[in-house]
Structures are given as C-alpha cells and as structure tokens.
PDB file of C-alpha atoms in Angstrom:
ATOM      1  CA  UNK A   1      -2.955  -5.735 -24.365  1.00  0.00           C
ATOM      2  CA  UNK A   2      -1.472  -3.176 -21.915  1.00  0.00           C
ATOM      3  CA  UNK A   3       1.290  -4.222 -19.188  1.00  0.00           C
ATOM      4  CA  UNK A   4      -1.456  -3.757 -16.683  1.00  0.00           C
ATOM      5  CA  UNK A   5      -4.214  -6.060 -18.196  1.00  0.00           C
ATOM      6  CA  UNK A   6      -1.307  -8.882 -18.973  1.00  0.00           C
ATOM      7  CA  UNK A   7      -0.472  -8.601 -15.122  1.00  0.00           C
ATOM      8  CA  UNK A   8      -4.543  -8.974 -14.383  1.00  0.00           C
ATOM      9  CA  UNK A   9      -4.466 -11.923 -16.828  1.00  0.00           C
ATOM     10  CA  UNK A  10      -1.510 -13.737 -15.576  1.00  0.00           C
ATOM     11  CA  UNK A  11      -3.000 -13.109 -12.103  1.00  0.00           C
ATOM     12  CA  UNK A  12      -5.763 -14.667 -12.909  1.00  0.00           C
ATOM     13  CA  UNK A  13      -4.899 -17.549 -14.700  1.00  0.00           C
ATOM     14  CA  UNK A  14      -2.611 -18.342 -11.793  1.00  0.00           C
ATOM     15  CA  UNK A  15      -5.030 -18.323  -9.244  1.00  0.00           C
ATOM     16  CA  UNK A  16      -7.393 -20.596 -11.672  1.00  0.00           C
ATOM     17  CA  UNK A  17      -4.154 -23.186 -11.258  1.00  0.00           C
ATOM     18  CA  UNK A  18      -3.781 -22.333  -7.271  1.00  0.00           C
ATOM     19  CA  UNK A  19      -8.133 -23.083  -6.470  1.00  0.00           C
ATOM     20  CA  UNK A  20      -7.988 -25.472  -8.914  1.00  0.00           C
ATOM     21  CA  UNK A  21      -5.390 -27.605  -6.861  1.00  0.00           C
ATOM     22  CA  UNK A  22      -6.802 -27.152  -3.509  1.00  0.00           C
ATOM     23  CA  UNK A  23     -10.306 -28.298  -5.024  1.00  0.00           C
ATOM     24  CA  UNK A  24      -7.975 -30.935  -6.320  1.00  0.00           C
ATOM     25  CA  UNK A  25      -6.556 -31.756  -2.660  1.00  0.00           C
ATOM     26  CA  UNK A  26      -9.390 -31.388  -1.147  1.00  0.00           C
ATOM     27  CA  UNK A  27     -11.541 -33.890  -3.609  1.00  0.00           C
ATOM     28  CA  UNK A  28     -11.685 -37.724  -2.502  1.00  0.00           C
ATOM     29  CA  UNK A  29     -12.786 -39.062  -5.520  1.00  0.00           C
ATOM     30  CA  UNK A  30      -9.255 -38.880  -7.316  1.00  0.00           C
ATOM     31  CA  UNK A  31     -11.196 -37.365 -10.431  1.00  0.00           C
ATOM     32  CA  UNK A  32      -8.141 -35.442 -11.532  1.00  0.00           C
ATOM     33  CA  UNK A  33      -5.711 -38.187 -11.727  1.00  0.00           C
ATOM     34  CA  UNK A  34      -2.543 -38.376 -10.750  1.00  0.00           C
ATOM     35  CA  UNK A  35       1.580 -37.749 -11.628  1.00  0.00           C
ATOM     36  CA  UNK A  36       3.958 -39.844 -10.910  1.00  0.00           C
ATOM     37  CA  UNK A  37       1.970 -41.023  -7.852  1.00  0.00           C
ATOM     38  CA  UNK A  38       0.904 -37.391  -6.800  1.00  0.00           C
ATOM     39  CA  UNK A  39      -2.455 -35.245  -7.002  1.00  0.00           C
ATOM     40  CA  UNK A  40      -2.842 -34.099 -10.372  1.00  0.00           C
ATOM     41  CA  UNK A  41      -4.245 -30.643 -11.547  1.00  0.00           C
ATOM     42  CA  UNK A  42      -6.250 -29.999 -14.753  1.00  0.00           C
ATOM     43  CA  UNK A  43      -4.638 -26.372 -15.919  1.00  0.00           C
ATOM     44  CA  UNK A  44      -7.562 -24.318 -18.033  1.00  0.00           C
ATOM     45  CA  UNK A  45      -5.280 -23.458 -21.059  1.00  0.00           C
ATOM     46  CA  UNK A  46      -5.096 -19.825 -22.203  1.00  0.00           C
ATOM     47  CA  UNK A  47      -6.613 -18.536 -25.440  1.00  0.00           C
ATOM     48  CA  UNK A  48      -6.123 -20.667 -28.195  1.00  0.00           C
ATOM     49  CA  UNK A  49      -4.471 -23.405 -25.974  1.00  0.00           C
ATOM     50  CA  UNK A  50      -5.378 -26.569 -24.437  1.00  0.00           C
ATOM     51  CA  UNK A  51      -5.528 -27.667 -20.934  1.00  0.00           C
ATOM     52  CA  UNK A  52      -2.827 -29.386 -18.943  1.00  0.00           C
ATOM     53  CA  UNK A  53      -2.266 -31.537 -16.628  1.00  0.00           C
ATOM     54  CA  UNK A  54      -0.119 -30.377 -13.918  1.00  0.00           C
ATOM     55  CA  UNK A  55       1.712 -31.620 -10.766  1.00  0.00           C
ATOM     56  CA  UNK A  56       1.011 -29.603  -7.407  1.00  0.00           C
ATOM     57  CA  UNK A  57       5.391 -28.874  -8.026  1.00  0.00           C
ATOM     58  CA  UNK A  58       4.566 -27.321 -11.462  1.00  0.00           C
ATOM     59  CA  UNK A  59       1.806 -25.569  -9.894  1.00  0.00           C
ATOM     60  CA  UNK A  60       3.948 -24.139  -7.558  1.00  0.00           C
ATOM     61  CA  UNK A  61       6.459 -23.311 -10.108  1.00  0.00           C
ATOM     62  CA  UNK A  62       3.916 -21.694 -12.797  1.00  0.00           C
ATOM     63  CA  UNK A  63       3.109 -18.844 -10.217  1.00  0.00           C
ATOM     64  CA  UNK A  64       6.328 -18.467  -8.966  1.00  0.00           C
ATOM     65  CA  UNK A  65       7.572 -17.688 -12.770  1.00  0.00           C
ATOM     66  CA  UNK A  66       4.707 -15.203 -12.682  1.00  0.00           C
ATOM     67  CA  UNK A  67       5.509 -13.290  -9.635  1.00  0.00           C
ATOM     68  CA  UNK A  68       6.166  -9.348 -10.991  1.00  0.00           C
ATOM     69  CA  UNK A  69       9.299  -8.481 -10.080  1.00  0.00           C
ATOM     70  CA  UNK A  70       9.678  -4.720  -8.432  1.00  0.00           C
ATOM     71  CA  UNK A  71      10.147  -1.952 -10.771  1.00  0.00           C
ATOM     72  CA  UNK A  72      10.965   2.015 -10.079  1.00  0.00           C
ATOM     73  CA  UNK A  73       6.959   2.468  -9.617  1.00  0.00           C
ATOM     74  CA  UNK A  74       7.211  -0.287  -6.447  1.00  0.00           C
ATOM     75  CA  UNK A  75      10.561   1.387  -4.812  1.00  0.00           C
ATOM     76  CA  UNK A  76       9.316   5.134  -5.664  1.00  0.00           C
ATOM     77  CA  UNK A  77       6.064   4.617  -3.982  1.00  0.00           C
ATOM     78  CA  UNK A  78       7.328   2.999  -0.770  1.00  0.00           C
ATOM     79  CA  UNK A  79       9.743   5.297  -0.254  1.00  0.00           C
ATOM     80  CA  UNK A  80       7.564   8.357  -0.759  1.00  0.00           C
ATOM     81  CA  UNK A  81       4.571   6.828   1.193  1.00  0.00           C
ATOM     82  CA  UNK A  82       7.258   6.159   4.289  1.00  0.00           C
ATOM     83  CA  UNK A  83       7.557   9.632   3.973  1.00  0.00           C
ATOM     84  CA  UNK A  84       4.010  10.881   3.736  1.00  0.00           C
ATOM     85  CA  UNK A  85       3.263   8.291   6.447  1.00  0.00           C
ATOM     86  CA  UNK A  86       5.717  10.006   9.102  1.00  0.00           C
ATOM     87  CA  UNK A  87       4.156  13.168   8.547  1.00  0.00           C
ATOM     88  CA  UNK A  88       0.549  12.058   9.457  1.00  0.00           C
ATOM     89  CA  UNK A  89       2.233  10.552  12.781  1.00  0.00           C
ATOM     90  CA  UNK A  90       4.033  14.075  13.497  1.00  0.00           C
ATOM     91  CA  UNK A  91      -0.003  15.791  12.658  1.00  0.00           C
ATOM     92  CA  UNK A  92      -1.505  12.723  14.951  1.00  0.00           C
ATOM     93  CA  UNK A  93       1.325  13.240  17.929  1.00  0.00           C
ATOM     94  CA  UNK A  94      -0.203  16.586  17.815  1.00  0.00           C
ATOM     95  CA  UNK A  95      -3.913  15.763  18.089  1.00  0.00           C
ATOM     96  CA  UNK A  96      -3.095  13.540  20.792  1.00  0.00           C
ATOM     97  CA  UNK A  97      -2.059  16.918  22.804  1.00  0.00           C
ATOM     98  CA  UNK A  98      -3.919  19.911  20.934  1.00  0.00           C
ATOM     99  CA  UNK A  99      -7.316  18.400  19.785  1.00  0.00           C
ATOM    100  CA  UNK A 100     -10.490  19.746  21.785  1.00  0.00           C
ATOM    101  CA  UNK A 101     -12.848  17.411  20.274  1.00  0.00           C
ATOM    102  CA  UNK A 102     -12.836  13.747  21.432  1.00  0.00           C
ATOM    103  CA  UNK A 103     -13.765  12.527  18.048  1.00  0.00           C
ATOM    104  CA  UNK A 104     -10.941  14.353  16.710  1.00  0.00           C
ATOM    105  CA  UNK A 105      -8.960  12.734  19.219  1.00  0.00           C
ATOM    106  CA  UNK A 106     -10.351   9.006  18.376  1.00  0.00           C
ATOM    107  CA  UNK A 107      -9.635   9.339  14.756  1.00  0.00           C
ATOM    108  CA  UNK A 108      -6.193  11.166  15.080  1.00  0.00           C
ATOM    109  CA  UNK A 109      -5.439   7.524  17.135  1.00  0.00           C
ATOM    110  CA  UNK A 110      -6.806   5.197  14.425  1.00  0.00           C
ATOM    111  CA  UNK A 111      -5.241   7.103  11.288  1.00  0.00           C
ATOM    112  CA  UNK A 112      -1.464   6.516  14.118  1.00  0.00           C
ATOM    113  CA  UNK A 113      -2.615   2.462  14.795  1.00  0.00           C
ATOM    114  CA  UNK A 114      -2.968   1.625  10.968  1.00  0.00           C
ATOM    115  CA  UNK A 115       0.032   3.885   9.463  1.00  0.00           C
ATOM    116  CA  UNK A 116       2.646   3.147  12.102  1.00  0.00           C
ATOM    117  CA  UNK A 117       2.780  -0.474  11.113  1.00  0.00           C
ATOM    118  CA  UNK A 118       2.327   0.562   7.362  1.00  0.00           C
ATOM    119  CA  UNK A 119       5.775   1.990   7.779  1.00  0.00           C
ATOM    120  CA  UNK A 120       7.376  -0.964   9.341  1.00  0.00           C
ATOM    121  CA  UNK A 121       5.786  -3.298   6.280  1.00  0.00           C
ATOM    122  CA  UNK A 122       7.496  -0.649   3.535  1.00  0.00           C
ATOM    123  CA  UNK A 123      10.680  -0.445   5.816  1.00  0.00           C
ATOM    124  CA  UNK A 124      10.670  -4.292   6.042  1.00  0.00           C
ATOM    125  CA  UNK A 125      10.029  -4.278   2.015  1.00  0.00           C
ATOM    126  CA  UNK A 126      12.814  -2.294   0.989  1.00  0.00           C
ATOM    127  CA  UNK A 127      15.485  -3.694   2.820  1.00  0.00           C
ATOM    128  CA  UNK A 128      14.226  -7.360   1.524  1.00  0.00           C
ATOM    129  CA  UNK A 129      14.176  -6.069  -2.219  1.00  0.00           C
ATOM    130  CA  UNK A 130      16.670  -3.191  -2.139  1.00  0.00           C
ATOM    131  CA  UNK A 131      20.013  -5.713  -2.349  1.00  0.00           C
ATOM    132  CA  UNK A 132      18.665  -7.886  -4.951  1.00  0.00           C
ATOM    133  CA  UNK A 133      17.259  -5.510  -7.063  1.00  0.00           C
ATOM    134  CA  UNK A 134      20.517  -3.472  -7.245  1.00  0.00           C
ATOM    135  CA  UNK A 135      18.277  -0.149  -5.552  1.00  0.00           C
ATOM    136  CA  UNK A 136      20.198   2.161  -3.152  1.00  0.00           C
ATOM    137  CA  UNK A 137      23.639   1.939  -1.694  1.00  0.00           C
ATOM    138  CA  UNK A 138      25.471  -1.197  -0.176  1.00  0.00           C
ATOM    139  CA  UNK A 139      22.821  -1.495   2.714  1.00  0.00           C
ATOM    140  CA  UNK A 140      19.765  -1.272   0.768  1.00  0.00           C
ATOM    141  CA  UNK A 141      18.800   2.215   1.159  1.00  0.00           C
ATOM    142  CA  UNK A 142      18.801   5.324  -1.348  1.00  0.00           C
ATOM    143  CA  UNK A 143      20.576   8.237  -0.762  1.00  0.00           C
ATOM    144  CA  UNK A 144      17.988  10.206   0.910  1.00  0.00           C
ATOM    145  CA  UNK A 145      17.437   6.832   3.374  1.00  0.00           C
ATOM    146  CA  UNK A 146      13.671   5.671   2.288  1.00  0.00           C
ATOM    147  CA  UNK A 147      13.019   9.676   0.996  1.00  0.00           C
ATOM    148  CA  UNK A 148      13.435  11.658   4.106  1.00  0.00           C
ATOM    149  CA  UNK A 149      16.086  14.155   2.212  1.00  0.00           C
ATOM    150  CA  UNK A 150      15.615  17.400   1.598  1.00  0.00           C
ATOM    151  CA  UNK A 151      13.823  16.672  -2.028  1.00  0.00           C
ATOM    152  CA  UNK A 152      11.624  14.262  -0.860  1.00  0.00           C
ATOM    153  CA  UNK A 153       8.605  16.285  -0.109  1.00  0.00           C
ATOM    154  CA  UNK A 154       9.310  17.849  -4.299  1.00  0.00           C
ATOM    155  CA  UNK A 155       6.179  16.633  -6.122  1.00  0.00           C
ATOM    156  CA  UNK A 156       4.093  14.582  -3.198  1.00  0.00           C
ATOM    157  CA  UNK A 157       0.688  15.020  -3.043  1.00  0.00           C
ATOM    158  CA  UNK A 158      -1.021  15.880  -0.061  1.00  0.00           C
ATOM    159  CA  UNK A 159       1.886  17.114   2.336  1.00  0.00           C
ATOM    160  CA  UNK A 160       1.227  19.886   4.250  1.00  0.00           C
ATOM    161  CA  UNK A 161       4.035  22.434   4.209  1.00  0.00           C
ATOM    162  CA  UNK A 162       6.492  23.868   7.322  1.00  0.00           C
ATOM    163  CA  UNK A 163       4.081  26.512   7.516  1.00  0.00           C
ATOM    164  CA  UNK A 164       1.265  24.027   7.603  1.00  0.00           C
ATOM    165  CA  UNK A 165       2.698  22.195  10.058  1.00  0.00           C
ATOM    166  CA  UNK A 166       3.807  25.193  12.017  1.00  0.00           C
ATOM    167  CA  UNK A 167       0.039  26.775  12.417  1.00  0.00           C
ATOM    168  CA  UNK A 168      -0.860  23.468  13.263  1.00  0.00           C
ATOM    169  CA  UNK A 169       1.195  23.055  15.799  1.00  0.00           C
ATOM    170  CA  UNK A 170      -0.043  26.849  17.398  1.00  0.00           C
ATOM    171  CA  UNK A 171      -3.357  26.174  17.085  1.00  0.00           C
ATOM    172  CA  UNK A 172      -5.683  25.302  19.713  1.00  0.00           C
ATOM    173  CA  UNK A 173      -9.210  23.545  20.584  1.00  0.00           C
ATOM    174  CA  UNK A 174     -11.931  23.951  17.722  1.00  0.00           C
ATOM    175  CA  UNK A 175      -8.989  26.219  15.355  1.00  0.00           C
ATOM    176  CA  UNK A 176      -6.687  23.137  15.713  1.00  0.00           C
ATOM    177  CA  UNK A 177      -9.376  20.722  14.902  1.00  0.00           C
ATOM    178  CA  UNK A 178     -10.532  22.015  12.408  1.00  0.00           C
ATOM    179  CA  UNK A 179      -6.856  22.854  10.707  1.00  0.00           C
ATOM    180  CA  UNK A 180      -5.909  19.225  11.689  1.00  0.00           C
ATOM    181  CA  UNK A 181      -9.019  18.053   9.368  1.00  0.00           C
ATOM    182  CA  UNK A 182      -8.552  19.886   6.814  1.00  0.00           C
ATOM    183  CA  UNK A 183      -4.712  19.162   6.539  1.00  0.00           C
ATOM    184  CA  UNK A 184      -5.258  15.486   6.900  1.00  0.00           C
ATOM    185  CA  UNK A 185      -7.949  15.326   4.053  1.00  0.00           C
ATOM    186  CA  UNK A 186      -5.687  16.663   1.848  1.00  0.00           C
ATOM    187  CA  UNK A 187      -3.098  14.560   3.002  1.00  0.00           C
ATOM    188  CA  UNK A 188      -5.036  11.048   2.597  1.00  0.00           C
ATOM    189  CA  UNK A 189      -5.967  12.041  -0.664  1.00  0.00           C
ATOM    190  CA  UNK A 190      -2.459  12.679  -1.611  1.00  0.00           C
ATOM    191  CA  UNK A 191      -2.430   9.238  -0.562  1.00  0.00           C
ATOM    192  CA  UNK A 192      -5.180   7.348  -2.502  1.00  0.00           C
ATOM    193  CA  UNK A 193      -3.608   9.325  -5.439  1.00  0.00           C
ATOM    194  CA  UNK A 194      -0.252   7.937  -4.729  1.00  0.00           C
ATOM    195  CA  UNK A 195      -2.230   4.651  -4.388  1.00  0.00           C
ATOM    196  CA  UNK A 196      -3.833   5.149  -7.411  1.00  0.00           C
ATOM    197  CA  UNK A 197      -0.532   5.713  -9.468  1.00  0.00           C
ATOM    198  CA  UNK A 198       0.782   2.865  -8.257  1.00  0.00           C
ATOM    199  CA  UNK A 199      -1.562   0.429  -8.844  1.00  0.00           C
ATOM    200  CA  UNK A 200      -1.711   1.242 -12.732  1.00  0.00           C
ATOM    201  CA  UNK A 201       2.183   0.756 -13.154  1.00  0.00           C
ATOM    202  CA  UNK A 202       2.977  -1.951 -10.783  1.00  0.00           C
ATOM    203  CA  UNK A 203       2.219  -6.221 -10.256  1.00  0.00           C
ATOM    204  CA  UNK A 204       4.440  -6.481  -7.696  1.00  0.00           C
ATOM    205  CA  UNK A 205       1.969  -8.375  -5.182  1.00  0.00           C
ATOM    206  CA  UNK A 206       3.138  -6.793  -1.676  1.00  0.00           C
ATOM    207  CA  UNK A 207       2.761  -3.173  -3.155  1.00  0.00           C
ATOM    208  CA  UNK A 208      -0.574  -3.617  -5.166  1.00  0.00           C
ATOM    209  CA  UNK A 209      -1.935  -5.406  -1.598  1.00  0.00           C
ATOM    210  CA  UNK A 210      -0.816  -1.910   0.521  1.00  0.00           C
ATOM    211  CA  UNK A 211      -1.844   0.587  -1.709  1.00  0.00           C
ATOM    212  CA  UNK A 212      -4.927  -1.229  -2.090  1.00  0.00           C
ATOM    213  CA  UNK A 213      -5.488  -1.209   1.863  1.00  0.00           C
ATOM    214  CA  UNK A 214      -4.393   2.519   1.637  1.00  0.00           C
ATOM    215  CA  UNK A 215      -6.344   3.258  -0.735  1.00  0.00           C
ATOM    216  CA  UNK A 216      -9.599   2.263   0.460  1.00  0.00           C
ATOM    217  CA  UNK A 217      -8.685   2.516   4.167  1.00  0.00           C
ATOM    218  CA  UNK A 218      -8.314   6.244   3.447  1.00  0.00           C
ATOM    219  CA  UNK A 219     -10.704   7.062   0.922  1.00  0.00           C
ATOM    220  CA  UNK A 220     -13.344   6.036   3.727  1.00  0.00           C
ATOM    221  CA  UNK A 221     -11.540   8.075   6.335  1.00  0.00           C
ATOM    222  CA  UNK A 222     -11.384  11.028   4.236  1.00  0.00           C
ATOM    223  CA  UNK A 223     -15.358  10.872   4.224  1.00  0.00           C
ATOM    224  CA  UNK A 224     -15.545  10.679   7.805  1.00  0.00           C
ATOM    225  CA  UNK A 225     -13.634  13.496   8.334  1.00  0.00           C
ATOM    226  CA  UNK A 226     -15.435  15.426   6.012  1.00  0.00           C
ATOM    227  CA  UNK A 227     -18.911  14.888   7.988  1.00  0.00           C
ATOM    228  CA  UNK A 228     -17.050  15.884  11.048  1.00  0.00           C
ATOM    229  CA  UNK A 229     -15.740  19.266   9.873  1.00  0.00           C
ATOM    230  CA  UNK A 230     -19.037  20.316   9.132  1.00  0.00           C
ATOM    231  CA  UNK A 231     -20.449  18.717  12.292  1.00  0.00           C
ATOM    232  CA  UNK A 232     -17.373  21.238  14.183  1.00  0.00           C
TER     233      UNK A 232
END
C-alpha cells in the first residue's frame, strides 16, 4: 500500500469512528452501551481485526494520533502558492484599471476576493507550523520570507515572466484583455498542477482542504475564461 492510499485509509477509518459517535450521541435508545458511565462507540475493526468498543475520549484520541503531520510537500507548496497567489493580485490590480470588457473586469474581481484570503490562510499556516516543525529561521519564516526571493519564481508553473507582466501592464482595452486571459489561464493551471502535486504527497488536512478548493475553484475558472477569449 502506497503512503497515499494508507493516508485515504486511515482517513477513512477515522471518520467511520467520528459518524459513528455522533450517530451514537445522537441515538436515545442507549444501543451502544456505555464506559464508565459515558456514551459508548462500536469501532469497525480494520482488516483482519475485530471491533471495539470505544469511549467518545478514545475517539477523540484515535484521530488525533492520526492527524498527518506537515512534511516538505505541505511547507513547499504554501510557500510557492503565496507566491503565485500575489502575482494574480498584481495581474487583477491591473484589470481593475486596464480591462475594456466588463466581464473581464467581473472575473479579474472574483479570481482577487477568493485568492486574497487564500494568502492570509497559508500566511496564518506557516507561522502556526513553522516553529514546531523546526522550518525557517527563529520567527517561522524561510529565508526567502514565504518564497518571495529572487529563486522563488525557479521551477513554478504558470507564472508569467517580467516581460509578461510588463506587456501586460502596456496593454490596453481588447489587447489587454485578451493578454490578461491568456496569462491567467496559464497561471491557474500552474495552479491546479501545483494542487495536483500536492495532493499525491501530502495528508496534512489544512493543505489537502486548500489545494482541493484551488484546485477545483480554478480548474472551473480556467474554463470560463476560455469561452470568453473566444467570445473577445
């Protein structure tokens, strides 16, 4: 069994314990007994074991002990995606004064609402596991502060280069809309790839839940934005 299906397994099985104890709170005929005086929960055992009964405390304790601690994958993609995040802001800041079309406008607003706080959540993340884990300096952060030195771009999928950014930025009504489009569809799949990665390495539960949301949250906006470039 590969790291990734044990992490789907264990996932699992914990969440059989978690539903299986609020059924067992929620039930008023006291069919799962009690321990010592409190709610008891019949554990499904694993392959080749028997069941258990459990106490809502070793419940609690079972899928605490199965919580995936961060690895490189988990700190390597938050840092990166902080990065490719603030570059979609600095291409949306400049919608928000270039783009001719309105739709172009709407969307360049959206893509800011959902990644701004993205960036916050992975800010948030690494400062809660970059002391404990022993990753970056004495106040939690790498060397390059979340990625934002000079190497940090090296080997990211989807960034648009200075140049990029600098036609961009000269570009005007339909020209910048349709640059912006095509730089940003590159750019969100850089993401989903990024997601992708991720998501086969790690079972950290706060990473796996973002680059899930990215993941999806883009891949649908990358079809949207495909219609509209043709519809330009």
């Amino acid at each position: 069994m590969t790291d990734r299906q044990l992490a789907r397994t264990s996932a699992l099985y914990v969440g059989t314990l978690l539903v299986t104890a609020l059924l067992a709170g929620c039930s008023s005929d006291g069919a799962s007994g009690t321990v010592d005086g409190a709610a008891s929960v019949i554990a499904p055992g694993k392959p080749g074991e028997e069941a258990r009964t459990l106490s809502p405390e070793e419940v609690r304790d079972t899928a605490e002990s199965r919580r995936t601690a961060p690895g490189p994958a988990d700190f390597a993609f938050m840092e990166m995606m902080i990065v490719h995040h603030r570059q979609a802001l600095e291409m949306t800041a400049l919608a928000e004064r270039h783009a001719d079309d309105q739709r172009v406008v709407r969307l360049a607003a959206r893509i800011a609402a959902a990644q701004d706080p993205e960036i916050a959540v992975m800010e948030a993340w690494l400062e809660q596991h970059g002391e404990h884990d022993g990753h970056g300096d004495d106040d939690g952060h790498g060397d390059d502060s979340h990625g934002q030195g000079p190497a940090a771009h090296e080997g990211m999928p989807g960034m648009a280069t200075p140049e990029e950014l600098q036609a961009l930025g000269a570009a005007r009504s339909t020209a910048f809309d349709t640059l912006f489009l095509e730089l940003m569809i590159t750019h969100h799949e850089g993401a989903v790839h990024m997601s992708a990665e991720v998501l086969a390495e790690s079972g950290e539960q706060a990473v796996t839940e973002l680059a899930t949301e990215i993941a999806a949250q883009q891949n649908a906006e990358t079809g949207r934005m495909r219609n509209l470039l043709r519809d330009l």
